Amino acid sequence: MTGSVGPAEGQMLDDARRNGHEVDVLDVVSPAWVVRSRRAGAPPLFRWMTQWPLRTGRTQTARVMRRIVDQGSYDLLVASGLAACGFAGRYSEREFVPLLWRGDLDFSAAREHLTEDFEDVTTAVDRLFLEDEWEFDKALSKGSRSAHLRHHRVPASASILRPLADPAPAPEVVVLHPERADVDRLSHQVEALTAVVEQVPGTTLRTLSVSALFRRRDLSGGRAFDAVARARLAGATHVVLVGSSRDHSAVGDLLVGTGCAGRLVVEETIGMGAWAADHGEVRTGRGMRLAGELAEMLAGPSAPSPAETDARAAQDDVFLAYRHAMAARVDRGFEDLAALRHPGPLDVFFSTSPLEDRTDGARPQRVRNMADALDESGAAVRMSSVPGVFDRRIRAVRSALAQGRPAGLFYGENSTSPIPVPRITAELADAMREFSAAGGTSVWFVRDLHWLDEIPGYLEDADVRRDIQERGLYELESLASAADRLAAPSEESGEGFNALLERHGRAPRAWLPLPPAVAPANTVPPGLTQPGESGLTLLYAGGVSGIYGLGQYLDAVTALDPATRLDFVVRPGERAELDALLDERGLSGRPGLRITTVPLEWYVPLTRSVVGVVLLGGEYARFSFPYKTMSLIERGFPILCFDDMGIASFVGDNRVGLAVARSPEAIRSGLEELGRSGAPGMVDAQRSQTWGARVATARGAGRR
């Protein structure tokens, strides 16, 4: 049973065919048979079976499904995708295998029919099969009451890409993207990848939807997934897999299984990053790092593809594997977490908000990168303040410790707003105390306390401000008393936090400096892009609202040489606000001004020399540690900041830029000096200021 047909289904059906299974495929949305074996006439299907009004009166459709299943004498029922799982949960009286794919759970509570589909399946089954732990998180946030197991994967067995051999035609790169791709983002990606491809004479690049490698018409026409994929990738020598979708893993499995892992580059989204971690030979990267990996791959030695093989083992039979998995006993609260499968010390990662697959915004990037770094030495148990996630994962942690598992690091961090459920705050504090008592180390990281500050235009409603401040102070005091150490982005941040606390009648705290860091997946090798024109570009990337004090920087640049380019990389929703600020200062018509909403990771400058400006005004800038500081280091852009900002000592100590006084003259002088000396510590900073080093600092923190 399925609601759609793509490579995800094609991969399973290829395996079934190779293992001699006979499979019927029912489209539960139409409803209609996509594949029907030659048995006696099937019971008729009716359009009313899937109409919304009949979801509450299920007897009629269940009766039809009973006749279908009984007459087919099926050994196994499989529901592929949320629509099919919901359908089976409502109408199937037989046990079925519920397979949920990446993206199936990416919907809001306003999507009533999808919410109902998930409710129906998690009520009907005691286990769900999902792609990875990030999908486990989503299932819990949707109210899952089922055990969470991983999909079974099988390799492919036929050559897909054109072999690399001498002599051979020029390489051809295919960029595979989601069916419903963000058009703007995809255009930026293709532009950057094309710039790399053009440096290799004769190389071509084309784009193709990943779902186009196998469609319903291919299945109904009797064609196999591997054969269709080979035909639609005809001529391709290298593949770049960008974005994420229900079909990405299946296509990645196909390419790896056919010996093409060395010619595959995968964008390190959360889901595909987890997939690639199981295939160490696959190149990965984010943003321009992805383009750099493609450039290195194209410049590497050519080699023929491995010989084709059709060798099969019994464990490669995916339907047999699911049949065995369904027969095994499992507790509904079980999750197949990697952290519970390795014997090392147990690590725990808590973030107020769940992981997000975003490359903009400081919080989602910091949360994801820290979670990834904590997994490097052995997977950690990940949890958030979402009650469904927190409750099940905290039980798993307590159970593991009770069974004698050694405690490692319990790292947690706040968000831009306090934890919304006070019960979670109290239980998190208790869990940290228990973890430390078991011999582990607990650290609570505070990104900022701006909600305690009086910032014009922020939290102007007195009742809202009072509520947030009360909950925030309760959170801080509860977790500061429970954790071994309280951490801040820098010593200056800690001093600023203490000033705010004292202003609200609270005692100062001792703070462990834990600045954000460099993610190797984002680090761009030098000289990657085509040389731009001569001259200098000042790059501002970040927020525009009043909290950032951007006006002070804009006032300063009005006196700069008009030949200096000004680039602004901002969020789409803040473009109008930036336009207004530029108009106020007469900068909107300035030559060399460019505003773009392209993500910083895909930003391509027009000049060879770029200086990243972190010239923020206001009290907030004096003790905050803007995340863009590390993003600029990842790109290799020297940094210019004000000498009274919280990042000034970090920039100077690591020789990645200059800190200057708050005046146009000082800015001009600083730019000239950066032009002469550059940032001699940039390469060292990219290597040393890593998230792994940040985790090591947290592990070494003792109670103070």
XYZ file of C-alpha atoms in Angstrom:
704
model
C 0.000 0.000 0.000
C 1.345 3.400 -0.919
C 0.204 6.955 -1.482
C 2.855 7.653 -4.123
C 5.543 5.831 -6.070
C 9.167 6.917 -6.261
C 12.707 5.597 -5.767
C 11.867 4.728 -2.137
C 9.325 2.174 -3.347
C 11.425 1.240 -6.366
C 14.339 0.187 -4.174
C 12.163 -2.211 -2.159
C 10.429 -3.634 -5.203
C 13.727 -4.263 -7.008
C 14.876 -6.247 -4.006
C 11.587 -8.161 -3.870
C 11.891 -9.046 -7.549
C 15.483 -10.269 -7.132
C 14.430 -12.441 -4.197
C 11.522 -14.035 -6.048
C 8.657 -12.329 -4.216
C 5.343 -11.592 -5.882
C 4.137 -8.121 -4.910
C 0.860 -6.324 -5.517
C 0.888 -2.527 -5.169
C -2.251 -0.646 -4.146
C -2.442 3.131 -4.472
C -4.588 4.056 -1.465
C -5.169 7.627 -2.633
C -6.923 6.875 -5.932
C -7.657 4.076 -4.892
C -6.367 1.849 -7.693
C -4.056 -1.077 -8.363
C -0.634 -0.009 -9.680
C 0.548 -3.624 -9.894
C -1.809 -6.582 -9.656
C -0.659 -10.173 -10.076
C -2.680 -12.703 -12.094
C -5.035 -13.959 -9.439
C -8.788 -14.358 -9.590
C -10.659 -11.098 -10.036
C -9.947 -8.728 -7.183
C -12.763 -7.187 -5.148
C -13.757 -3.859 -6.692
C -12.264 -0.601 -5.429
C -14.501 2.428 -4.916
C -13.741 6.130 -4.985
C -15.679 6.647 -1.763
C -13.140 4.498 0.124
C -10.748 7.432 0.563
C -13.158 10.356 0.781
C -12.887 12.510 3.901
C -16.439 12.017 5.285
C -15.957 8.233 5.484
C -12.910 8.468 7.754
C -15.187 8.525 10.799
C -17.376 5.690 9.548
C -14.767 3.073 8.743
C -16.733 -0.150 8.546
C -17.447 -0.089 4.796
C -13.843 0.504 3.720
C -12.543 -2.003 6.274
C -14.913 -4.614 4.799
C -13.498 -4.021 1.289
C -9.925 -4.257 2.600
C -10.741 -7.508 4.406
C -11.943 -9.060 1.119
C -8.837 -7.802 -0.717
C -6.438 -9.228 1.879
C -8.276 -12.525 2.257
C -8.534 -13.112 -1.477
C -4.886 -12.182 -2.064
C -3.608 -14.606 0.597
C -0.784 -12.174 1.358
C 2.130 -13.173 3.572
C 3.014 -9.567 4.397
C 1.275 -6.182 4.270
C 3.483 -3.107 3.901
C 2.318 0.516 4.123
C 4.771 2.932 2.481
C 4.435 6.592 3.456
C 2.149 8.477 5.818
C -0.948 8.366 3.591
C -0.711 4.579 3.287
C 0.106 4.142 6.987
C -2.913 6.208 7.983
C -5.115 4.267 5.573
C -3.877 0.935 6.912
C -4.238 2.100 10.490
C -7.889 2.915 9.897
C -8.976 0.063 7.681
C -6.587 -2.907 7.966
C -7.573 -5.678 10.347
C -4.261 -7.454 9.631
C -0.884 -6.482 11.044
C 1.141 -4.350 8.602
C 4.652 -2.926 8.329
C 4.437 0.891 8.711
C 7.211 2.675 6.790
C 7.527 6.443 7.193
C 9.936 8.298 4.926
C 11.900 11.488 5.362
C 9.509 14.422 5.131
C 6.377 12.445 5.983
C 6.254 14.117 9.390
C 7.111 17.634 8.219
C 3.638 19.079 8.623
C 1.954 21.500 11.010
C -0.962 20.768 13.318
C -3.158 22.788 10.945
C -2.955 19.933 8.400
C -5.844 18.011 9.933
C -5.866 15.027 7.578
C -2.116 14.453 8.045
C -2.460 14.809 11.798
C -5.256 12.248 11.701
C -3.193 9.892 9.514
C -0.394 9.875 12.077
C -2.773 9.473 14.995
C -4.395 6.504 13.273
C -1.139 4.708 12.538
C 0.504 5.223 15.942
C -2.704 4.009 17.584
C -2.919 0.927 15.379
C 0.702 -0.296 15.523
C 3.211 -0.935 18.282
C 6.225 -0.003 16.128
C 7.110 2.472 13.399
C 9.976 2.173 10.923
C 11.692 5.508 10.248
C 14.846 6.622 8.453
C 16.916 8.012 11.350
C 16.860 9.511 14.828
C 15.869 12.951 13.551
C 12.682 11.342 12.240
C 12.293 9.669 15.658
C 12.324 13.187 17.165
C 9.562 14.302 14.824
C 7.430 11.257 15.584
C 7.660 11.959 19.308
C 6.776 15.610 18.772
C 3.652 14.445 16.904
C 2.598 12.291 19.867
C 3.926 8.876 18.824
C 2.952 6.020 21.106
C 4.903 3.423 19.105
C 8.398 1.991 19.272
C 10.815 3.553 16.782
C 12.929 1.261 14.591
C 15.126 2.004 11.593
C 14.435 1.141 7.973
C 16.163 -1.864 6.517
C 18.479 -0.988 3.620
C 19.701 -3.175 0.778
C 22.448 -2.480 -1.780
C 21.856 -2.304 -5.498
C 23.566 -4.622 -7.966
C 23.893 -2.938 -11.373
C 26.239 -0.232 -12.635
C 24.527 3.180 -12.818
C 27.026 5.903 -13.784
C 29.154 5.989 -16.912
C 32.523 4.377 -16.118
C 35.553 6.623 -15.766
C 38.313 5.317 -17.989
C 41.020 6.683 -20.281
C 40.359 7.800 -22.897
C 36.832 9.024 -22.062
C 34.516 11.909 -22.883
C 34.549 14.912 -20.547
C 32.823 14.463 -17.188
C 29.106 15.135 -16.858
C 27.746 16.207 -13.475
C 24.098 15.688 -12.551
C 22.643 17.675 -9.653
C 19.780 15.698 -8.135
C 17.343 17.823 -6.136
C 14.003 17.344 -4.336
C 10.887 17.271 -6.481
C 9.542 20.320 -4.644
C 12.800 22.227 -4.319
C 13.135 25.797 -3.091
C 13.643 27.410 -6.496
C 15.769 30.314 -5.231
C 17.999 28.109 -3.130
C 18.445 25.617 -5.964
C 19.396 28.395 -8.381
C 22.101 29.606 -5.959
C 23.409 26.062 -5.595
C 23.510 25.461 -9.342
C 25.230 28.813 -9.910
C 27.988 27.973 -7.416
C 28.426 24.416 -8.703
C 28.511 25.646 -12.303
C 31.356 28.037 -11.427
C 33.340 25.023 -10.208
C 32.469 22.864 -13.216
C 33.518 25.582 -15.644
C 37.081 25.345 -14.303
C 37.314 21.790 -15.707
C 37.359 22.087 -19.524
C 34.538 20.286 -21.277
C 32.667 19.335 -18.101
C 28.900 19.830 -18.227
C 26.248 20.077 -15.530
C 22.516 19.401 -15.586
C 19.793 19.160 -12.963
C 17.197 16.469 -12.391
C 14.562 15.778 -9.764
C 15.597 12.832 -7.622
C 12.036 11.492 -7.838
C 12.305 11.426 -11.635
C 14.541 8.370 -11.337
C 11.439 6.238 -10.753
C 7.768 7.119 -11.103
C 4.420 5.403 -10.933
C 4.267 4.959 -14.695
C 7.582 3.091 -14.560
C 6.242 0.690 -11.960
C 2.961 0.098 -13.765
C 4.938 -0.428 -16.970
C 6.944 -3.224 -15.362
C 10.258 -1.375 -15.330
C 12.834 -1.828 -12.555
C 14.165 1.073 -10.496
C 17.839 0.428 -11.206
C 17.185 0.193 -14.968
C 15.132 3.402 -15.036
C 17.702 5.256 -12.943
C 20.493 4.106 -15.276
C 18.550 5.353 -18.301
C 17.731 8.761 -16.794
C 21.288 9.278 -15.596
C 22.676 8.194 -18.965
C 26.013 9.851 -19.641
C 26.489 11.074 -16.071
C 29.879 10.484 -14.447
C 29.366 12.335 -11.135
C 26.336 13.135 -8.974
C 25.683 15.921 -6.489
C 22.726 15.184 -4.221
C 21.302 18.404 -2.721
C 18.445 18.950 -0.314
C 16.419 16.195 1.281
C 13.354 14.146 0.404
C 11.701 10.768 0.853
C 13.691 9.444 -2.119
C 17.191 10.746 -1.328
C 18.348 7.792 0.754
C 17.144 5.267 -1.814
C 19.067 7.004 -4.606
C 22.132 7.327 -2.373
C 21.908 3.604 -1.571
C 21.666 2.824 -5.275
C 24.780 4.830 -6.142
C 26.812 3.478 -3.236
C 25.676 -0.086 -3.883
C 26.760 0.096 -7.509
C 30.295 1.205 -6.674
C 29.785 4.906 -7.379
C 30.354 6.233 -3.838
C 33.598 7.874 -4.940
C 31.715 9.955 -7.504
C 28.915 11.131 -5.239
C 28.797 14.403 -3.260
C 25.960 14.856 -0.755
C 24.755 18.097 0.782
C 25.012 17.608 4.526
C 21.455 18.281 5.574
C 20.553 16.712 8.926
C 18.937 13.654 7.373
C 21.427 13.084 4.586
C 24.299 13.882 6.932
C 23.126 10.973 9.090
C 22.871 8.791 5.985
C 26.360 9.767 4.800
C 27.826 8.999 8.229
C 27.095 5.341 7.466
C 28.931 5.617 4.128
C 32.321 7.063 4.992
C 33.547 7.098 1.401
C 30.860 9.596 0.305
C 31.940 13.245 0.165
C 29.751 15.736 2.036
C 29.601 19.461 2.652
C 27.351 22.451 3.114
C 27.268 25.571 0.982
C 30.436 26.443 -0.894
C 32.188 23.543 0.856
C 29.956 21.271 -1.234
C 31.245 23.025 -4.354
C 34.794 22.552 -3.063
C 34.249 18.817 -2.642
C 32.967 18.612 -6.213
C 36.035 20.490 -7.470
C 38.381 18.073 -5.659
C 36.458 15.086 -6.954
C 36.621 16.288 -10.560
C 40.349 16.962 -10.203
C 41.011 13.494 -8.779
C 42.284 10.470 -10.700
C 39.892 8.643 -12.975
C 39.177 4.994 -12.301
C 36.853 2.419 -13.790
C 33.760 1.440 -11.852
C 33.899 -1.849 -9.928
C 32.698 -4.900 -11.768
C 28.991 -5.553 -11.604
C 27.786 -8.278 -9.297
C 24.450 -9.848 -8.555
C 25.589 -11.734 -5.472
C 22.786 -11.886 -2.907
C 22.627 -13.042 0.671
C 19.531 -13.952 2.647
C 19.907 -10.885 4.862
C 19.578 -8.706 1.739
C 15.925 -9.727 1.436
C 14.240 -6.572 2.714
C 10.734 -8.025 2.984
C 12.054 -11.037 4.874
C 13.909 -8.661 7.200
C 10.705 -6.708 7.892
C 8.803 -9.916 8.498
C 11.357 -10.939 11.128
C 11.317 -7.460 12.650
C 7.548 -7.577 13.021
C 7.749 -10.975 14.730
C 10.198 -9.723 17.380
C 8.820 -8.483 20.675
C 9.263 -4.774 21.330
C 8.134 -2.384 24.032
C 6.158 0.601 22.777
C 8.560 2.962 24.525
C 11.647 1.521 22.796
C 13.740 3.524 20.324
C 16.677 2.156 18.349
C 19.030 4.940 19.509
C 22.679 4.672 18.544
C 23.633 6.032 21.990
C 22.132 2.931 23.598
C 24.017 0.578 21.274
C 27.603 1.600 22.038
C 29.228 0.743 25.393
C 31.066 4.020 26.070
C 30.060 6.707 28.562
C 26.534 7.985 28.006
C 26.315 11.550 26.653
C 23.136 13.632 26.595
C 22.356 16.683 24.462
C 19.458 18.951 25.419
C 18.274 21.960 23.426
C 15.187 23.980 24.231
C 14.104 23.841 20.594
C 14.418 20.724 18.400
C 16.998 20.440 15.642
C 16.090 22.319 12.469
C 17.444 21.669 8.993
C 18.427 25.311 8.435
C 21.638 27.077 7.524
C 20.477 30.535 8.584
C 19.896 31.818 12.088
C 22.386 31.470 14.931
C 20.324 29.179 17.155
C 19.499 26.387 14.664
C 23.071 26.318 13.362
C 24.635 26.265 16.825
C 22.241 23.587 18.085
C 22.816 21.320 15.116
C 26.602 21.730 15.048
C 26.978 21.089 18.774
C 24.741 18.026 18.540
C 26.853 16.711 15.648
C 30.099 17.312 17.553
C 28.831 15.510 20.631
C 28.074 12.501 18.416
C 31.632 12.257 17.088
C 33.012 10.192 19.966
C 29.868 8.067 20.196
C 26.256 9.008 19.632
C 24.502 11.005 22.370
C 20.889 10.815 23.513
C 19.250 13.911 22.069
C 16.256 15.611 23.685
C 14.389 18.908 23.580
C 11.740 20.691 25.640
C 8.973 19.212 23.477
C 7.166 17.069 26.082
C 6.854 13.955 23.905
C 10.567 13.993 23.115
C 11.725 14.906 26.618
C 9.592 12.385 28.486
C 10.622 9.328 26.473
C 14.301 10.241 26.225
C 14.696 11.093 29.916
C 13.284 7.667 30.741
C 15.853 6.100 28.419
C 18.699 8.017 30.104
C 17.579 7.068 33.598
C 17.144 3.442 32.582
C 20.641 3.280 31.077
C 22.234 4.807 34.192
C 20.255 2.449 36.435
C 21.656 -0.489 34.454
C 25.201 0.661 35.173
C 26.025 2.664 32.049
C 28.847 5.124 32.881
C 27.820 8.789 32.685
C 29.709 11.096 30.335
C 28.609 14.674 29.494
C 25.118 16.117 29.930
C 25.140 19.303 27.840
C 22.116 21.577 27.633
C 21.488 25.058 26.332
C 18.842 27.746 26.409
C 17.140 29.430 23.482
C 15.990 32.925 22.606
C 12.933 32.285 24.804
C 12.687 30.280 28.039
C 11.517 26.666 28.166
C 7.726 26.967 27.695
C 6.709 24.161 30.104
C 7.802 24.713 33.744
C 7.508 20.978 34.451
C 10.210 20.294 31.850
C 12.506 22.853 33.492
C 12.114 21.213 36.910
C 12.603 17.658 35.594
C 15.606 18.727 33.491
C 17.253 20.174 36.600
C 16.578 16.934 38.498
C 18.020 14.882 35.643
C 21.219 16.976 35.597
C 21.685 16.444 39.345
C 21.161 12.689 38.932
C 23.625 12.603 36.038
C 26.329 14.382 38.040
C 25.655 12.118 41.037
C 26.255 9.139 38.724
C 29.750 10.440 37.988
C 29.060 12.508 34.868
C 29.592 16.193 34.074
C 26.682 18.542 33.430
C 26.977 21.923 31.681
C 24.214 24.464 31.010
C 25.046 26.924 28.219
C 23.334 30.322 28.085
C 23.449 31.885 24.657
C 22.107 35.248 25.810
C 19.792 36.926 28.289
C 18.564 39.714 26.033
C 15.042 39.264 27.374
C 16.301 40.817 30.633
C 17.534 43.918 28.799
C 15.485 46.995 27.968
C 15.859 47.052 24.181
C 13.769 49.553 22.187
C 11.191 47.767 20.056
C 11.631 44.420 21.844
C 8.999 42.992 24.237
C 7.082 46.255 24.415
C 4.041 44.552 25.947
C 4.640 44.772 29.708
C 2.677 41.608 30.542
C 4.508 39.539 27.936
C 7.860 40.910 29.067
C 7.075 40.126 32.715
C 6.013 36.567 31.864
C 9.130 35.851 29.801
C 11.443 37.356 32.403
C 9.859 35.380 35.250
C 10.057 32.099 33.335
C 13.561 32.892 32.135
C 14.878 33.652 35.610
C 13.248 30.491 36.955
C 14.927 28.487 34.189
C 18.338 30.076 34.772
C 18.279 29.672 38.554
C 16.962 26.094 38.394
C 19.557 24.885 35.894
C 22.448 26.939 37.248
C 21.954 25.287 40.645
C 21.696 21.813 39.071
C 24.553 21.890 36.539
C 28.217 21.465 37.406
C 29.071 24.494 35.304
C 27.242 27.435 33.807
C 28.613 28.472 30.395
C 28.484 31.645 28.292
C 29.814 32.462 24.808
C 32.770 34.422 26.250
C 34.130 36.028 29.401
C 32.688 39.330 28.184
C 29.296 37.675 27.727
C 29.429 36.401 31.304
C 30.218 39.903 32.569
C 27.283 41.291 30.621
C 24.972 38.563 31.902
C 25.985 39.358 35.479
C 25.273 43.035 34.921
C 21.762 42.169 33.748
C 21.218 39.779 36.660
C 22.323 42.365 39.203
C 19.971 44.877 37.596
C 17.158 42.428 38.397
C 18.312 41.777 41.948
C 20.052 38.463 41.266
C 23.522 37.403 42.370
C 26.309 37.185 39.769
C 27.421 33.785 38.498
C 30.709 32.145 37.517
C 30.730 31.494 33.758
C 32.705 29.010 31.659
C 33.578 30.578 28.250
C 32.224 28.393 25.422
C 32.250 30.379 22.168
C 30.594 29.061 19.010
C 32.904 27.239 16.652
C 33.829 26.281 13.102
C 32.006 23.401 11.410
C 34.281 21.464 9.010
C 31.257 20.840 6.767
C 31.065 24.621 6.191
C 34.774 25.424 5.859
C 35.618 26.624 2.372
C 39.053 25.844 0.898
C 40.987 28.935 -0.296
C 40.824 29.885 -3.953
C 37.676 27.891 -4.620
C 35.636 30.351 -6.672
C 36.654 32.051 -9.878
C 38.769 35.186 -9.226
C 36.558 38.253 -9.004
C 37.386 41.811 -9.926
C 39.914 43.902 -8.028
C 38.727 46.034 -5.145
C 37.223 45.456 -1.739
C 33.808 44.300 -0.530
C 32.481 44.899 2.949
C 30.114 42.085 3.797
C 27.404 42.424 6.418
C 25.486 39.205 7.062
C 22.905 38.973 9.784
C 19.876 40.524 11.429
C 18.498 43.985 10.789
C 16.196 44.598 13.775
C 16.945 47.159 16.476
C 18.683 44.628 18.721
C 21.669 44.571 16.342
C 22.309 48.339 16.283
C 22.997 48.280 12.550
C 22.477 52.045 12.230
C 25.908 52.800 13.691
C 27.613 50.804 10.940
C 25.511 52.460 8.259
C 26.396 55.923 9.602
C 30.082 55.023 9.401
C 30.090 53.702 5.827
C 28.523 56.864 4.412
C 32.004 58.414 4.590
C 33.849 55.522 2.952
C 35.376 55.558 -0.527
C 32.508 54.975 -3.026
C 34.699 52.376 -4.747
C 34.297 50.106 -1.744
C 31.483 47.661 -2.380
C 28.835 47.063 0.267
C 27.163 43.652 0.328
C 24.297 42.816 2.667
C 23.159 39.221 3.161
C 19.860 39.362 5.067
C 16.753 37.293 5.672
C 13.977 37.781 3.086
C 11.597 39.054 5.755
C 14.012 41.827 6.769
C 14.765 43.153 3.298
C 12.180 45.956 3.558
C 13.529 47.053 6.954
C 17.068 47.263 5.564
C 15.836 49.255 2.551
C 14.263 51.763 4.937
C 17.486 52.118 6.960
C 19.510 52.679 3.774
C 17.014 55.266 2.509
C 17.244 57.191 5.782
C 20.993 57.611 5.291
C 20.982 58.229 1.559
C 22.720 54.945 0.807
C 20.057 53.221 -1.281
C 21.464 54.517 -4.573
C 25.118 54.104 -3.641
C 27.325 52.540 -6.381
C 28.487 49.068 -5.464
C 25.615 48.412 -3.067
C 24.196 44.886 -3.278
C 21.485 43.303 -1.143
C 20.868 39.584 -1.379
C 18.818 37.045 0.535
C 20.994 34.137 -0.606
C 22.119 32.086 2.413
C 25.612 33.087 3.523
C 26.837 29.556 2.825
C 26.135 30.093 -0.904
C 27.219 33.745 -1.059
C 29.704 34.484 -3.856
C 31.478 37.875 -3.694
C 32.208 39.994 -6.767
C 35.683 41.054 -5.625
C 38.762 39.081 -4.694
C 39.087 40.848 -1.334
C 36.282 40.583 1.219
C 36.098 41.823 4.782
C 33.294 40.611 6.996
C 32.005 43.387 9.225
C 30.630 42.647 12.665
C 30.197 46.298 13.595
C 27.165 46.231 15.825
C 25.946 48.960 18.133
C 24.070 48.980 21.405
C 24.633 47.313 24.762
C 23.755 43.923 23.267
C 26.855 43.988 21.067
C 29.151 44.626 24.017
C 28.623 41.218 25.559
C 27.097 39.052 22.827
C 29.074 36.696 20.590
C 27.458 36.989 17.129
C 27.408 33.607 15.433
C 28.292 35.259 12.137
C 31.824 35.645 13.538
C 32.382 31.927 13.061
C 30.495 31.858 9.754
C 32.932 34.457 8.391
C 35.902 32.404 9.618
C 34.416 29.337 7.881
C 34.384 31.329 4.645
C 37.910 32.673 5.272
C 36.833 36.344 5.349
C 38.866 38.622 7.683
C 36.711 40.270 10.361
C 36.416 43.926 11.332
C 34.684 44.581 14.653
C 34.497 47.384 17.201
C 37.043 47.234 20.030
C 34.393 47.387 22.750
C 32.451 44.380 21.463
C 32.428 41.030 23.244
C 34.222 39.342 20.342
C 37.110 41.828 20.135
C 39.549 39.769 22.211
C 38.642 36.551 20.334
C 39.241 38.232 16.959
C 42.560 39.678 18.099
C 43.861 36.636 19.980
C 43.184 34.347 17.018
C 44.499 36.881 14.439
C 41.401 36.574 12.279
C 40.785 40.307 11.938
C 40.962 43.670 13.665
C 39.067 45.493 16.386
C 38.744 49.250 15.819
C 37.239 52.288 17.504
C 33.709 53.423 16.680
C 34.512 56.045 14.045
C 34.617 56.245 10.245
C 38.331 57.101 10.422
C 39.119 54.009 12.493
C 37.079 51.831 10.141
C 38.955 53.164 7.095
C 42.297 52.624 8.821
C 41.310 49.116 9.844
C 40.284 48.230 6.303
C 43.611 49.451 4.954
C 45.529 47.390 7.503
C 43.466 44.263 6.746
C 44.202 44.854 3.067
C 47.926 44.846 3.821
C 48.215 42.081 6.402
C 45.038 40.074 5.945
C 44.193 37.598 8.697
C 47.323 35.479 9.315
C 45.595 33.271 11.871
C 42.657 32.291 9.666
C 43.839 28.800 8.683
C 44.838 27.983 12.265
C 41.471 29.204 13.542
C 39.625 27.043 11.024
C 41.538 24.021 12.317
C 41.512 24.731 16.048
C 38.256 26.545 16.816
C 36.085 23.523 16.140
C 32.933 22.227 17.733
C 34.906 19.162 18.766
C 37.244 21.415 20.763
C 34.181 23.042 22.329
C 32.883 19.624 23.421
C 36.308 18.828 24.897
C 36.193 22.046 26.934
C 32.737 21.155 28.228
C 33.879 17.640 29.153
C 36.789 19.036 31.116
C 34.643 21.450 33.104
C 34.501 20.544 36.771
C 32.071 21.876 39.333
C 32.910 25.372 40.548
